[in-house]
mmCIF file of C-alpha atoms and ligand atoms in Angstrom:
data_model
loop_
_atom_site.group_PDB
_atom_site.id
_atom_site.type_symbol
_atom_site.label_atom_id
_atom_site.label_comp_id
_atom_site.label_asym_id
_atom_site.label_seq_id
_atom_site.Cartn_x
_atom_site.Cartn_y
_atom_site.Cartn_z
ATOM 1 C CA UNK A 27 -14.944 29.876 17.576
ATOM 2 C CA UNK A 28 -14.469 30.264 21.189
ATOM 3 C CA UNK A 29 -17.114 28.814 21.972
ATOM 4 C CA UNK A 30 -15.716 25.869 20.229
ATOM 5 C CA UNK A 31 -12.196 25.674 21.787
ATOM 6 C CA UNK A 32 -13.830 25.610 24.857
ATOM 7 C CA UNK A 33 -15.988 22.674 23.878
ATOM 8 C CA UNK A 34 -14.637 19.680 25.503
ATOM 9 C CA UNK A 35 -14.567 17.697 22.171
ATOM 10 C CA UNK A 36 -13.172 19.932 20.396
ATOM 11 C CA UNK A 37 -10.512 20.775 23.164
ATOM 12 C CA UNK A 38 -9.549 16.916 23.100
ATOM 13 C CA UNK A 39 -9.040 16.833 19.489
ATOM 14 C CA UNK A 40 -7.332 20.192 19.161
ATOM 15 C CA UNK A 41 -4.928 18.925 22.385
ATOM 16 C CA UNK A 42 -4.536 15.389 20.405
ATOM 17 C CA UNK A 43 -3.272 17.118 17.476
ATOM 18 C CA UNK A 44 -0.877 19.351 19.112
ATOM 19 C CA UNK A 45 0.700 16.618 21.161
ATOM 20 C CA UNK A 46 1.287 14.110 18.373
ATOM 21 C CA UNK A 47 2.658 17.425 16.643
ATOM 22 C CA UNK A 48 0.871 16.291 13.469
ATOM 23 C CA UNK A 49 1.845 18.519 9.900
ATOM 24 C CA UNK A 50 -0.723 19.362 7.741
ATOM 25 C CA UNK A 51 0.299 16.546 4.736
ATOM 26 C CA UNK A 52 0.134 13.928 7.353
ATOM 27 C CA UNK A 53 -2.789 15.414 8.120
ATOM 28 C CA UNK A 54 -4.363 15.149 5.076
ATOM 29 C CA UNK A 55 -2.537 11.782 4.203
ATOM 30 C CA UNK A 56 -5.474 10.501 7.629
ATOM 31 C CA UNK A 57 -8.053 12.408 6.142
ATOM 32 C CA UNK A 58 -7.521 10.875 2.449
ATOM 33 C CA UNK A 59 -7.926 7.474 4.606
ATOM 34 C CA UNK A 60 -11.711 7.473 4.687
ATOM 35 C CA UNK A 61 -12.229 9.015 1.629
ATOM 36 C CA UNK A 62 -10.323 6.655 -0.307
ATOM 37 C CA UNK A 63 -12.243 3.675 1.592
ATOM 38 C CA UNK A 64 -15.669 4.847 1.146
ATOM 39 C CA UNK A 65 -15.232 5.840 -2.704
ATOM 40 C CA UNK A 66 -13.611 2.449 -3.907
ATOM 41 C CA UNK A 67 -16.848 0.822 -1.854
ATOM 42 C CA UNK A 68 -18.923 2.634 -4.397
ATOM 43 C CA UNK A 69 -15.983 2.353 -7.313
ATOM 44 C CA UNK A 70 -13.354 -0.340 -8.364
ATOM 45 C CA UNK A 71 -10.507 1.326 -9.290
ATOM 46 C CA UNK A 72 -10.601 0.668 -13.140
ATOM 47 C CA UNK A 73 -7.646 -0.944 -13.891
ATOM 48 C CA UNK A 74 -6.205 -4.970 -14.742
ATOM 49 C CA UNK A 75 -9.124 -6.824 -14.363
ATOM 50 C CA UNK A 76 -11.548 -4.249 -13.531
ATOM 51 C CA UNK A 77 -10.313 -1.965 -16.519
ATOM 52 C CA UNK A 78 -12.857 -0.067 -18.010
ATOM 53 C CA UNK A 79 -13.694 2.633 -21.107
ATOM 54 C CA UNK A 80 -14.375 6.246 -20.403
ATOM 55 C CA UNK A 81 -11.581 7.099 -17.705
ATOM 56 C CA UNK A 82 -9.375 8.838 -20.173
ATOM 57 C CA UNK A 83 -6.430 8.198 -21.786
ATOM 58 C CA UNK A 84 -4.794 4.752 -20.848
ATOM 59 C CA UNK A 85 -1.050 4.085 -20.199
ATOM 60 C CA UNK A 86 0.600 0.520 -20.708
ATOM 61 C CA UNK A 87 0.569 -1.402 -17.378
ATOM 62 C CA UNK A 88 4.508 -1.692 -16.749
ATOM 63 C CA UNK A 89 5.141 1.951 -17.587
ATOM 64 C CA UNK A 90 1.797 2.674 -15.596
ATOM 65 C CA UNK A 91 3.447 0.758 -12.528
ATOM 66 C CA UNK A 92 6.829 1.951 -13.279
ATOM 67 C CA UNK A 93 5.833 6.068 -13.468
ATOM 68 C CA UNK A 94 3.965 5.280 -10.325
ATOM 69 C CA UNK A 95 5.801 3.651 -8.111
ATOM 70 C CA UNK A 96 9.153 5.957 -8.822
ATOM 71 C CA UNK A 97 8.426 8.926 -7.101
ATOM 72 C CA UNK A 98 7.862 6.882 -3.759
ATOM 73 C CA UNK A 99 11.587 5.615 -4.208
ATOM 74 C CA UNK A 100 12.642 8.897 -4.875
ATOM 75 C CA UNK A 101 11.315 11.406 -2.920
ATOM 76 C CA UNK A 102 12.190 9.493 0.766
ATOM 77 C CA UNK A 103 16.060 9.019 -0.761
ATOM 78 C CA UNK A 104 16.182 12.365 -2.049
ATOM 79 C CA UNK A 105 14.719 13.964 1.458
ATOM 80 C CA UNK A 106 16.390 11.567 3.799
ATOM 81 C CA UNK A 107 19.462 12.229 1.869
ATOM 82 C CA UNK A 108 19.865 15.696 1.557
ATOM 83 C CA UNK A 109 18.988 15.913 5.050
ATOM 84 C CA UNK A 110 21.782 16.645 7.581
ATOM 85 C CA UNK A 111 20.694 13.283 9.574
ATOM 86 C CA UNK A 112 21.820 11.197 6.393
ATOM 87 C CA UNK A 113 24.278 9.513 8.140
ATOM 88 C CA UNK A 114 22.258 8.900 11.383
ATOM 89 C CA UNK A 115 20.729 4.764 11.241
ATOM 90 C CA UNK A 116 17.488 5.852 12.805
ATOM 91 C CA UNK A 117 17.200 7.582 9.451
ATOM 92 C CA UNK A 118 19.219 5.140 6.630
ATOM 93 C CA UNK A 119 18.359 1.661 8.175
ATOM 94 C CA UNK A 120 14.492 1.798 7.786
ATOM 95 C CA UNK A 121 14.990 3.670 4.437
ATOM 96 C CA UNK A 122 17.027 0.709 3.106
ATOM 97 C CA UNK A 123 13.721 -1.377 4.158
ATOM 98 C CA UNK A 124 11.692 0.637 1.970
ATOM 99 C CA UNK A 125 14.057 1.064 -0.708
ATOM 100 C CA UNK A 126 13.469 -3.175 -0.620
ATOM 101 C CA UNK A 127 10.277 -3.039 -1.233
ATOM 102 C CA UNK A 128 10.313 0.010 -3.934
ATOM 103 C CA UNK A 129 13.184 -1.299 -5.700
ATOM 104 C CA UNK A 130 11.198 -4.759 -6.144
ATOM 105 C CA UNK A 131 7.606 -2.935 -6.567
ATOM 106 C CA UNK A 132 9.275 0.193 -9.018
ATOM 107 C CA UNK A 133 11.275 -2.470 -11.192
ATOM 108 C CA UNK A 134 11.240 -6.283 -10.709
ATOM 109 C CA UNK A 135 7.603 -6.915 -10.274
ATOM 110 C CA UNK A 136 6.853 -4.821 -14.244
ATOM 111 C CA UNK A 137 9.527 -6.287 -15.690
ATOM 112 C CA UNK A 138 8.340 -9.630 -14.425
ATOM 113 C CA UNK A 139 4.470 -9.401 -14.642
ATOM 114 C CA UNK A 140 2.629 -10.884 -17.962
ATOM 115 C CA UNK A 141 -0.237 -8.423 -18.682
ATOM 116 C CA UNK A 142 -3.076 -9.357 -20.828
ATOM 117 C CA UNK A 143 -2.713 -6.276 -22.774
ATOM 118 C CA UNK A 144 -5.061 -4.042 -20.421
ATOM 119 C CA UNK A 145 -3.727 -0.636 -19.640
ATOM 120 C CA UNK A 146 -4.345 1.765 -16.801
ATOM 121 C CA UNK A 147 -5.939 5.176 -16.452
ATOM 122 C CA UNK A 148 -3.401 7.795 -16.662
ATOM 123 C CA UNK A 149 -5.733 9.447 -14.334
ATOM 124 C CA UNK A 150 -4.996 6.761 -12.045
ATOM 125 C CA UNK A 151 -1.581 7.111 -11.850
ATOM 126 C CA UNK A 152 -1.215 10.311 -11.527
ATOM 127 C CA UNK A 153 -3.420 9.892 -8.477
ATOM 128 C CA UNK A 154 -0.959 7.556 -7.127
ATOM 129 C CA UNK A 155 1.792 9.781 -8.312
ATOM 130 C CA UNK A 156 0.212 12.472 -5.962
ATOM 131 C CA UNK A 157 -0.110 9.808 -3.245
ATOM 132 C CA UNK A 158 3.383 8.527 -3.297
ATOM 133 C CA UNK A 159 4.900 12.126 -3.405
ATOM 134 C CA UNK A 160 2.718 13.239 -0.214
ATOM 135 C CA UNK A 161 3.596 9.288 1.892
ATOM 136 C CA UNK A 162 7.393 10.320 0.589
ATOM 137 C CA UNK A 163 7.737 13.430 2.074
ATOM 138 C CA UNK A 164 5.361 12.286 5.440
ATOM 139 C CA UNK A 165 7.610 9.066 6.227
ATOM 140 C CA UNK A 166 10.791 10.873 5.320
ATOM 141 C CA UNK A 167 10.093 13.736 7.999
ATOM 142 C CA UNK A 168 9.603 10.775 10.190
ATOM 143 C CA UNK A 169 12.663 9.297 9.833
ATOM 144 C CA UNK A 170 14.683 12.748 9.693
ATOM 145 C CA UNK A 171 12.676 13.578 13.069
ATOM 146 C CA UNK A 172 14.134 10.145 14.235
ATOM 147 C CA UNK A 173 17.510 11.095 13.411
ATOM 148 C CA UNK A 174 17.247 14.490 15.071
ATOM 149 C CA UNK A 175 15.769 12.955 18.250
ATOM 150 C CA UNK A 176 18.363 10.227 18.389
ATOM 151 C CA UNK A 177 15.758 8.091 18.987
ATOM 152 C CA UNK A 178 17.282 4.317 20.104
ATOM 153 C CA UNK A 179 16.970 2.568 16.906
ATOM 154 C CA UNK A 180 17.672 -1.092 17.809
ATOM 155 C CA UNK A 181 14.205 -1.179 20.250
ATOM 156 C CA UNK A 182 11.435 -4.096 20.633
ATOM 157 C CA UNK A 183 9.240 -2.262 18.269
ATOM 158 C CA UNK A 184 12.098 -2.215 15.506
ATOM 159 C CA UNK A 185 12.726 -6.038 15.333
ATOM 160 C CA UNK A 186 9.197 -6.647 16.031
ATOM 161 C CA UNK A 187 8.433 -4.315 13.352
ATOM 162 C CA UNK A 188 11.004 -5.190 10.987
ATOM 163 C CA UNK A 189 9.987 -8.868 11.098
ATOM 164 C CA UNK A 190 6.523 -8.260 10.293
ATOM 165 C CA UNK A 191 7.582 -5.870 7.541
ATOM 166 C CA UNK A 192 9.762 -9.343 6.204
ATOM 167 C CA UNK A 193 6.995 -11.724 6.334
ATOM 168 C CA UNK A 194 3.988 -9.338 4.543
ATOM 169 C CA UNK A 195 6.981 -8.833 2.052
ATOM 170 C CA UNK A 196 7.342 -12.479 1.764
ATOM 171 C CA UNK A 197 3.351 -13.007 1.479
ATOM 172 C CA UNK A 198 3.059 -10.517 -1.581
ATOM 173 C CA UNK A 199 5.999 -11.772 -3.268
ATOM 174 C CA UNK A 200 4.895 -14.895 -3.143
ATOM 175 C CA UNK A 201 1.027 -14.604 -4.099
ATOM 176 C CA UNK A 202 2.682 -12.263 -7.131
ATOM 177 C CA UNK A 203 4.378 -14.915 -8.059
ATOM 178 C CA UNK A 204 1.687 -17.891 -8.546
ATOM 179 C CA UNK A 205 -0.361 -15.029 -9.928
ATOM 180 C CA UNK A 206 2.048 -14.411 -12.911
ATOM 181 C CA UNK A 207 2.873 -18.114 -13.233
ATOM 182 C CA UNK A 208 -0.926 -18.636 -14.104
ATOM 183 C CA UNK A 209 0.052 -17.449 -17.553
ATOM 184 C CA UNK A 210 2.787 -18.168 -20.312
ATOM 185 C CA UNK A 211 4.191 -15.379 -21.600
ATOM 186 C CA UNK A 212 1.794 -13.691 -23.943
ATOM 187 C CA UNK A 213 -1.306 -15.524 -22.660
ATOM 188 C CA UNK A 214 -4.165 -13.260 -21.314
ATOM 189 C CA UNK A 215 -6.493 -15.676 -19.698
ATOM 190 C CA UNK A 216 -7.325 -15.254 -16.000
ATOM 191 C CA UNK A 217 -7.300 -18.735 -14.328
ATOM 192 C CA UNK A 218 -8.136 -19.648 -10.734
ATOM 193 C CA UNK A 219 -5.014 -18.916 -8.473
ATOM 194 C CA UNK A 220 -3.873 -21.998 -5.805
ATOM 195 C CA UNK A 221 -1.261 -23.203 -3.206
ATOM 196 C CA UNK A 222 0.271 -20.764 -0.488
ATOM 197 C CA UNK A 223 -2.391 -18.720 1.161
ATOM 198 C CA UNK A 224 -4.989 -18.539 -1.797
ATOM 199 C CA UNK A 225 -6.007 -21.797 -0.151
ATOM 200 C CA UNK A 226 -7.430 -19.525 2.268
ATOM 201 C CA UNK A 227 -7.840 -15.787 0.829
ATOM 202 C CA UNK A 228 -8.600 -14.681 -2.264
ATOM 203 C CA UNK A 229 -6.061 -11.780 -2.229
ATOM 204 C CA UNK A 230 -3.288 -12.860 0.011
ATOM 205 C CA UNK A 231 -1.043 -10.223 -2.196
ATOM 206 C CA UNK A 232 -2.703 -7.312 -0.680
ATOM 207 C CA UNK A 233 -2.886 -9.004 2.431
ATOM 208 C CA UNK A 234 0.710 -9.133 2.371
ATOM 209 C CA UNK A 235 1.362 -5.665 1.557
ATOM 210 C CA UNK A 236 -1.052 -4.322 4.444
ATOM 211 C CA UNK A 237 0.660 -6.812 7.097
ATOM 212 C CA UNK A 238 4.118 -5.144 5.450
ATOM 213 C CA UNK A 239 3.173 -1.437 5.897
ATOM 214 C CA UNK A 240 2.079 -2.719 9.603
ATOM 215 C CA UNK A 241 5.294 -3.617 10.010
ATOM 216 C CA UNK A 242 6.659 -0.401 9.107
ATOM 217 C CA UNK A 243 4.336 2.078 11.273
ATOM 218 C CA UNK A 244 5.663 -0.550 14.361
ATOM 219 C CA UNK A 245 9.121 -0.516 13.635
ATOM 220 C CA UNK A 246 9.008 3.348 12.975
ATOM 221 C CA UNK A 247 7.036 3.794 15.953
ATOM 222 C CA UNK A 248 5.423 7.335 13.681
ATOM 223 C CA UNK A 249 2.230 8.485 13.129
ATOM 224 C CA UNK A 250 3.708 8.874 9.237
ATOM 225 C CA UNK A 251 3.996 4.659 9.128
ATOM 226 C CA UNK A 252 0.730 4.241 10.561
ATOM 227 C CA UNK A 253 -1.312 6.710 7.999
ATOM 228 C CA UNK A 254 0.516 4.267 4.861
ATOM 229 C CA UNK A 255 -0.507 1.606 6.953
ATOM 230 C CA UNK A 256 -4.163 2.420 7.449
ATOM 231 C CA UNK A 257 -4.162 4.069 3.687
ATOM 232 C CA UNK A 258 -3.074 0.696 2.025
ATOM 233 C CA UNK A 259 -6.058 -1.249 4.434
ATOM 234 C CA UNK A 260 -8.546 1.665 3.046
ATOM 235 C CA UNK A 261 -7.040 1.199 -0.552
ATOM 236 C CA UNK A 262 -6.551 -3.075 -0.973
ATOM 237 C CA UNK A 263 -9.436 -4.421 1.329
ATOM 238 C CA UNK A 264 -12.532 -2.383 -1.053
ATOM 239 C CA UNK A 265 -10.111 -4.069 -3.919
ATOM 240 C CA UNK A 266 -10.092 -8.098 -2.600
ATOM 241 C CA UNK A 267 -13.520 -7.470 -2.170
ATOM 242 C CA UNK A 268 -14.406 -6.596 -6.055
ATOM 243 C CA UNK A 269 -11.787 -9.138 -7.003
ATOM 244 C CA UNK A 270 -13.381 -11.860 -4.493
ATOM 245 C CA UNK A 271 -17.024 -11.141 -6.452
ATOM 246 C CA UNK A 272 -15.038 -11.332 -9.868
ATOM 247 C CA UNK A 273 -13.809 -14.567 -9.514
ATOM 248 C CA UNK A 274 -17.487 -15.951 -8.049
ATOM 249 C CA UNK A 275 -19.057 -14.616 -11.205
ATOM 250 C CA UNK A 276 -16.688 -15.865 -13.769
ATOM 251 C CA UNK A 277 -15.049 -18.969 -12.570
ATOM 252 C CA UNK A 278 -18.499 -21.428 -11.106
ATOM 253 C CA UNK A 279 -15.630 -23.740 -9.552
ATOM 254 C CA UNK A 280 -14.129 -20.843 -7.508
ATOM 255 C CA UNK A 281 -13.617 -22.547 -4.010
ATOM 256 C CA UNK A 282 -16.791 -21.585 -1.448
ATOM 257 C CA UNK A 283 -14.634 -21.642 1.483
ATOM 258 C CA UNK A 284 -11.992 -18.849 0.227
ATOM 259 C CA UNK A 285 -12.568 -15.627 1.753
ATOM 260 C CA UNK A 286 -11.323 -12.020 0.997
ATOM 261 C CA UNK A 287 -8.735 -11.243 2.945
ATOM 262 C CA UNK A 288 -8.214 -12.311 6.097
ATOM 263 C CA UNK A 289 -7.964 -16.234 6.559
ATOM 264 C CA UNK A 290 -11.381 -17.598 8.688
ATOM 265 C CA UNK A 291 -12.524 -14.048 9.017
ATOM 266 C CA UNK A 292 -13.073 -11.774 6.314
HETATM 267 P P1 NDP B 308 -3.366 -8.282 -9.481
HETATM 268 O O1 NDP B 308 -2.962 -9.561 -8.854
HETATM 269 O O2 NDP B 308 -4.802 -8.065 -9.767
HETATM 270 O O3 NDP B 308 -2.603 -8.121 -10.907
HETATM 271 C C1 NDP B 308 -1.214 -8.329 -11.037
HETATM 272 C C2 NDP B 308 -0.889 -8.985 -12.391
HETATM 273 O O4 NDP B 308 -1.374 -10.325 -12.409
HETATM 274 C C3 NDP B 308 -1.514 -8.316 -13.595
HETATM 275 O O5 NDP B 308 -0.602 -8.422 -14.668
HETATM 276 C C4 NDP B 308 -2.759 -9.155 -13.889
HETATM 277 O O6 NDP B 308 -3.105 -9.161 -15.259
HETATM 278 C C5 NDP B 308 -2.303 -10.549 -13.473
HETATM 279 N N1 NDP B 308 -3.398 -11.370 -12.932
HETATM 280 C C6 NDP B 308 -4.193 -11.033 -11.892
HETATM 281 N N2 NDP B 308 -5.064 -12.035 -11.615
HETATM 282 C C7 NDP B 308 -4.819 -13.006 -12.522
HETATM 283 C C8 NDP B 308 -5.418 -14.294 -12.776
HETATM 284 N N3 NDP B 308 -6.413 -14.750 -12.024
HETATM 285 N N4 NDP B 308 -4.931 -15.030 -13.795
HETATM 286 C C9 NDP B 308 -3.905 -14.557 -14.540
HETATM 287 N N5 NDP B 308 -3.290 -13.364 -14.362
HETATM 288 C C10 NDP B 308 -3.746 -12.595 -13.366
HETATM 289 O O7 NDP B 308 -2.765 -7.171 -8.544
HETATM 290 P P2 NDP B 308 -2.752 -5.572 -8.569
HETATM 291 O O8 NDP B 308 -2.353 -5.145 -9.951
HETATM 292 O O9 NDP B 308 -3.976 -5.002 -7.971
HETATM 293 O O10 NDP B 308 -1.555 -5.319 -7.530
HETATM 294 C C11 NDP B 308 -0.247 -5.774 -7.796
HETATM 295 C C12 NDP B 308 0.598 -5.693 -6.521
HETATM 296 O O11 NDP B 308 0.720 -4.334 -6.092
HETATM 297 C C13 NDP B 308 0.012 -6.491 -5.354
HETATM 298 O O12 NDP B 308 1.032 -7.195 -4.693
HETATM 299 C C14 NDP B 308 -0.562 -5.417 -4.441
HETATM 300 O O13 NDP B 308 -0.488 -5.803 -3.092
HETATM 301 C C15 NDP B 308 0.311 -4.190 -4.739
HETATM 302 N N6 NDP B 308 -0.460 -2.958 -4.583
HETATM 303 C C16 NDP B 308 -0.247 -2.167 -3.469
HETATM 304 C C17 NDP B 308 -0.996 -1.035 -3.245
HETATM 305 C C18 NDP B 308 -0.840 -0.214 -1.984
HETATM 306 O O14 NDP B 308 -1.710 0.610 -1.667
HETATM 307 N N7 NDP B 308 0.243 -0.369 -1.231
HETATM 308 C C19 NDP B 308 -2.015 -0.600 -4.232
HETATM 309 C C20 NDP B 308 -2.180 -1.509 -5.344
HETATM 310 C C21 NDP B 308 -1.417 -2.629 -5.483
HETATM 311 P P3 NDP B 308 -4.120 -8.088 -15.943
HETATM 312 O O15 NDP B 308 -3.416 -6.766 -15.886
HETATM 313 O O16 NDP B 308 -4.288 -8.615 -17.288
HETATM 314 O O17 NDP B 308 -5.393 -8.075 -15.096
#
């Protein structure tokens, strides 16, 4: 062991941690990064589209989105909250950004969508469940360490930050939308998806959500924002990319020049 400390490498790393004072759930929160990555590379999450038999019992997809998404609203509120930085803005004015997006993701967007009827893993929520309760409790010490530091709240990095949060919020709400209006209420047939920036990507949603958590980590300036950041990347681009060969197989009109994710790139 003392050997290893006094390996250079290992100094570096151990010194890195120490200085960004990293806990062990944001930690772990990195760590889950690569993991996540590499195993939806080998395995499409099996729900919508990619829904399959033999993952257990099965939950209808609004409640599924609903139970999932709620502890992500509630554990930030309820930490931030009870904290004695409530009343601080470094601490209230980013939470009512993500409040925004968890109040439309938690509520609007099931009560909106028009499912054909597939349901989701309960094993997969209760993954995300897990997921949402550990990025809760990472990004709420972040802001209640903002609100202890006093850190100066109206900055470069929170406009930039906060306007790149607004436009990747604008970009999924948007795809969501022409994605639900290629059905009628009741109908369960996929179509092709067009207009806005499907012209260019096949999954401009999850683009939009990764630009938004971007956002986030730069107006937050914390290590917490940039693990959600990096985890949604790791979680949505293996996803465009099984969506993206989905499409190719069923629909034989599927536009060539659409890529995954990233407009001209990817
Ligand atoms: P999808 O677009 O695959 O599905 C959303 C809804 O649209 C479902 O009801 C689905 O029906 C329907 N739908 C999808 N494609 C078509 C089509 N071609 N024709 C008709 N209906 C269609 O998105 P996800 O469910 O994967 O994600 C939903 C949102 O949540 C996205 O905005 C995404 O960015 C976000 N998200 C964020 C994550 C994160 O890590 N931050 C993780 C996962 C999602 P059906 O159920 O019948 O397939």
């Amino acid at each position: 062991m003392q050997f290893l400390k006094e390996h250079s490498h290992w100094r570096i790393l151990s010194d890195f941690w120490q200085d960004a004072d990293m806990s062990i759930p944001l930690l772990i929160q990195f760590i889950l990064c690569p993991v996540v990555l590499i195993s939806l590379v080998w395995v499409t999450a099996p729900y919508g589209r990619h829904h399959e038999k033999g993952w257990g019992p099965n939950l209808p997809s609004r409640a599924a989105w609903i139970l999932m998404e709620l502890p992500a609203l509630l554990v930030i509120t309820t930490l931030v909250v009870l904290s004695p930085v409530r009343q601080m803005p470094q601490a209230w004015v980013p939470l009512l950004f993500w409040l925004f997006h968890y109040g439309y993701r938690t509520f609007i967007f099931p009560a909106l969508m028009r499912p054909s009827g597939k349901t989701f893993p309960a094993l997969l929520v209760l993954f995300a469940i897990a997921f949402n309760v550990l990025n809760g409790y990472n990004n709420a010490e972040a802001l209640i360490s903002a609100g202890k530091e006093e850190t100066r709240l109206l900055s470069l990095h929170f406009f930039a930050g906060g306007a790149i949060f607004l436009a990747g919020f604008a970009i999924h709400f948007r795809a969501d939308r022409s994605i639900r209006l290629l059905r009628r209420p009741g109908e369960k047939a996929y179509r092709i998806p067009q207009g806005g920036l499907f012209r260019w990507v096949g999954s401009p949603n999850y683009l939009g959500e990764i630009i938004q958590w971007i956002g986030w980590a730069i107006m937050t300036w914390s290590l917490a924002g940039a693990a959600f950041a990096l985890f949604t990347f790791c979680n949505l681009a293996p996803r465009a990319v099984s969506n993206h060969r989905w499409y190719r197989e069923r629909f034989p009109d599927y536009p060539a020049d659409r890529r995954i994710l990233v407009p001209g790139i990817f």
